[in-house]
Amino acid sequence: MQGSAAVSILPGATPALSPPVVAAQDVTITYGGVVALKNFSLAIQPGEIVGLIGEAACGKTTAALAMLGLLRPPGRVVSGTVTMGGADLLTLPREQLRLLRGRDVGLIVQSPRGALNPLLPIGRQIATVYRAHNKVSRQAARDHALAMLRRVGINDPERRYHAFPHEISGGMAQRVLIAIALSSQPRLLVADEPTSGLDVTIQADFLDRMWRTTRAAESAVLLVTQDLGVIANYCDRILVMQAGEVVEERRVPAFFRGPTHAYSRSILLMQAERGAERLAAPAADTAPLISVRGLFKRYKLRRGRATLQAVGGVWLDIRPGETLGLVGESGSGKTTVGRCILGLVQADEGQLIYRGQALNLAQGLPRSLRPRMQIVFQDPFDSLDPRWNVADLLREPLDLHTKLRGPAQQARINELLELVGLDAPTALMRPRQLSAGQQQRVGIARALACEPELIVLDEPTSALAPAARTAIILLLRSLQQRLGIAYLFISHDLATVRHLSHRVAVMYLSQIVEQGDREQIFAHPRHPYTRALLAAHLDTDPTHRRPDHPPATRLEGEIPSPVDLPPGCYLAGRCPSALPQCRTEKQELIAQEPGRLVRCWRATEELTA
Amino acid sequence: MTRLRAYPTLVIGLVLVTLAVLLAVLSPYIVPYAPNTATPDVEMAPPRLTQIPHLLMQGAPVHWFGTDAAGLDVFSRVLTAPRTDLIIAISANLLSMFAGTLIGLLCGFYRGWLSELVMRISDLVQSFPILISGMILVTLAGRNAGNIILALGLLYTPIYVRLARVEVLSQRSRGYVEASRALGMREIVIAARHVLPNSLAPSLIQASVMVGFGILTTAGLSFVGAGVRPPTPEWGLMIAGGVDDMIQGQWWPSVFPGVAISLTVFGFAALGNGLERLYAR
């Protein structure tokens, strides 16, 4: 698509060409001479949802803000217009623009808590914005705010109206933001990565509500995201951006059938697989490389008056050369499990059996075991010392655990760089000079340096943009095939878990609730939580969209706090098939068919019936 | 050069600080009169602009800033003073930065009752005004440059302890520290190799500003009679010595050293500000 009038194919439902709600024409924006957005054109129809996807710093946010006539200093508009209701937002006087904002246009930003005033109750914040744009009484604004809270799915709005932002969860804060943004029924809604900080179940819930509310109000929506699942399920049209330019604009079904631009193809690379490819797995009777037995970790809170149970009895096995995916939402304890196995967090109880040798995890690991088990972190930049260059970073483990020195060491560094797909000159660069994907490759090379048998991958792809994410998954997979390393792959992203794991364990509130091989978990989940998690997952399949096929399994409410856990099954309060005895009886992991364990007596009953 | 232009305070600070350091080193070779030798001209005013060509023709060295009540050349003394002020301020800061950073690193890395105790002690030290506690310490130990350095070094240490500890606390939760731990590195090695170098920037920036304050305190101590002994050429002493004559219109013995202090302190403050901007990039 080139700048021309941007007449776009409409979503099937809209019959004729109505005038667009907003139309950007040939907009170019620079930051101190650097072009951030080049010849950007986009027209959005009423009721249409347009998805905008691209790498970090490709101009997505600049484009989204420009649609609202907003510029981040020191940004400067070089050319172009953004027309809405006959006015050009880019040249409109401040005061008129202010009247428009909040009434005709709404914005939802990435960090919900940062966007709310910490000193005002959330209900007041909704009412204030509503009153700023509508001539209504205080009482009417209050009633409207309550109605909005109810509409975005907040239980007990009368009480929540008076809650302060720090008293509500991140998911709820995000819903308050959408309530503010939608309170005056804006004609245009811009959402900049609204769900990137949220858990899968909350994300799906949030997007469902946004979809329904905006469709009902015929609002035009621009949705900036890095998640193809979001695009496939909720958007009518997609814009792919690279280095400030739109490189592809298509209707969503056509895009997923056959993207034309090279970058689009690179981010869709993994989609064809859908986890159907075969991963060479070790034989089922292979002795495990490590076994974890009865792992517990509790934290004392409020000066010992309360206990937070981070890990409540975890048993797991990992065989040599195998990937065990550990899935769960935030606060499930999955990261703590990984840290405890490596001895980075001292467990309260637990045994680690490494090649038949039993070790007490409550006493820390012997130093000799360190090089055998390594870790790759979530935030690649944070995990590298910013003052060291890549060669020095890789030299550290070699100095510590190998006898390689001088030229032999240099040769090993080059070999490591080659293994992770970095070229030799990278050795002299510092972390800051590398892209996030390259930084993560350095992190992987460092973990590989002393030839470990197990690597704990703690959300290694969640901080990466789509193309880099795909590349890292492919790299990890090929490294496993070449070097035979076992992975403990910790992630909340079901799509990447499916691409990489032989077996999967699902964690909920400090316990494993279901464990099995990949097919068992993904094709035939048994535990209600696993089912809900999979139902909330946004598949990148535009022919089977979530709004058209509402999932059967949904969990009510939010994840309870890991302080003061319920006496019976931890899921009982949210589970659709809970019976009275679920609330009182503790659940144990029960073996079902070979390889599968489920912590739910009803699922077992169902199977035997 | 174009890069330096983006940091005007850094340039101003560098110029003034370099000037002060050069004077501290070279003053004996450039001053027109010996700073502690009286001249026959007592309480002589600085020359007026119109007199300058005439004075230059005479060939004798000029009393650019006039002379004080004892007949000492103010210009030579102002230029010689950095020897005392700068050396005291810089040494005291080096001492406290070294001790404070080390203590702060250990307190931030190993948290326990001992580190709590150290922090409370440094709170106690900081709760007294530096000039007052400095006066007491110097009076007890004896008025000489070495004791002033020790006293100021002791009093400044808590500032660096606090700075280093806060930075260490924020750095030790960073991923690269955990990565080193996962490699099996000893805690003390992690502290020295990774945490310390990444925690130094705030202390270095603070040091630059603190040297300025150190000069101010050194001069302040001499002013109240608890610093170096007269007739050492020292800005605070010179101001104190000239104060009595100020009221009679003889402003030069006090004003010139005062301006010198202001310029030097400003120079160090500007340098600190410039460094801060440079690091913030």
PDB file of C-alpha atoms in Angstrom, chain A residues 339 344 367 370 373-375 377 382-388 396-397 400-401 432 446, chain B residues 173-186 193-195 197-198 279 281:
ATOM      1  CA  ARG A 339      15.311 -20.722  40.842  1.00  0.00           C
ATOM      2  CA  LEU A 344      19.497 -19.415  43.362  1.00  0.00           C
ATOM      3  CA  ARG A 367      29.644 -25.639  43.508  1.00  0.00           C
ATOM      4  CA  ARG A 370      26.910 -25.239  38.893  1.00  0.00           C
ATOM      5  CA  MET A 373      22.848 -26.549  35.209  1.00  0.00           C
ATOM      6  CA  GLN A 374      22.487 -23.063  33.756  1.00  0.00           C
ATOM      7  CA  ILE A 375      19.822 -20.422  33.277  1.00  0.00           C
ATOM      8  CA  PHE A 377      16.716 -15.005  31.906  1.00  0.00           C
ATOM      9  CA  ASP A 382      19.336  -6.910  32.531  1.00  0.00           C
ATOM     10  CA  SER A 383      21.112 -10.253  32.665  1.00  0.00           C
ATOM     11  CA  LEU A 384      24.332  -8.929  31.089  1.00  0.00           C
ATOM     12  CA  ASP A 385      26.778  -6.668  32.938  1.00  0.00           C
ATOM     13  CA  PRO A 386      26.426  -3.394  30.965  1.00  0.00           C
ATOM     14  CA  ARG A 387      30.101  -2.494  31.379  1.00  0.00           C
ATOM     15  CA  TRP A 388      31.476  -5.695  29.868  1.00  0.00           C
ATOM     16  CA  GLU A 396      33.799 -15.426  32.760  1.00  0.00           C
ATOM     17  CA  PRO A 397      32.292 -18.950  32.832  1.00  0.00           C
ATOM     18  CA  LEU A 400      35.598 -20.277  36.253  1.00  0.00           C
ATOM     19  CA  HIS A 401      34.896 -23.794  35.098  1.00  0.00           C
ATOM     20  CA  ARG A 432      23.746  -1.722  24.917  1.00  0.00           C
ATOM     21  CA  ARG A 446      26.995 -17.760  28.271  1.00  0.00           C
TER      22      ARG A 446
ATOM     23  CA  SER B 173      18.732  -7.504  42.323  1.00  0.00           C
ATOM     24  CA  ARG B 174      19.727  -7.104  38.679  1.00  0.00           C
ATOM     25  CA  GLY B 175      19.788 -10.116  36.406  1.00  0.00           C
ATOM     26  CA  TYR B 176      23.524 -10.096  35.780  1.00  0.00           C
ATOM     27  CA  VAL B 177      24.232 -10.605  39.463  1.00  0.00           C
ATOM     28  CA  GLU B 178      21.941 -13.618  39.493  1.00  0.00           C
ATOM     29  CA  ALA B 179      23.573 -14.855  36.283  1.00  0.00           C
ATOM     30  CA  SER B 180      27.006 -14.740  37.951  1.00  0.00           C
ATOM     31  CA  ARG B 181      25.567 -16.562  40.937  1.00  0.00           C
ATOM     32  CA  ALA B 182      24.185 -19.219  38.601  1.00  0.00           C
ATOM     33  CA  LEU B 183      27.692 -19.620  37.179  1.00  0.00           C
ATOM     34  CA  GLY B 184      28.852 -20.484  40.674  1.00  0.00           C
ATOM     35  CA  MET B 185      30.847 -17.340  41.371  1.00  0.00           C
ATOM     36  CA  ARG B 186      31.627 -16.475  44.980  1.00  0.00           C
ATOM     37  CA  ARG B 193      33.721  -7.507  39.814  1.00  0.00           C
ATOM     38  CA  HIS B 194      30.143  -6.716  38.890  1.00  0.00           C
ATOM     39  CA  VAL B 195      28.354  -4.777  41.589  1.00  0.00           C
ATOM     40  CA  PRO B 197      31.979  -0.998  39.093  1.00  0.00           C
ATOM     41  CA  ASN B 198      28.295  -0.569  38.292  1.00  0.00           C
ATOM     42  CA  TYR B 279      26.466   9.324  32.782  1.00  0.00           C
ATOM     43  CA  ARG B 281      23.132   9.142  28.570  1.00  0.00           C
TER      44      ARG B 281
END
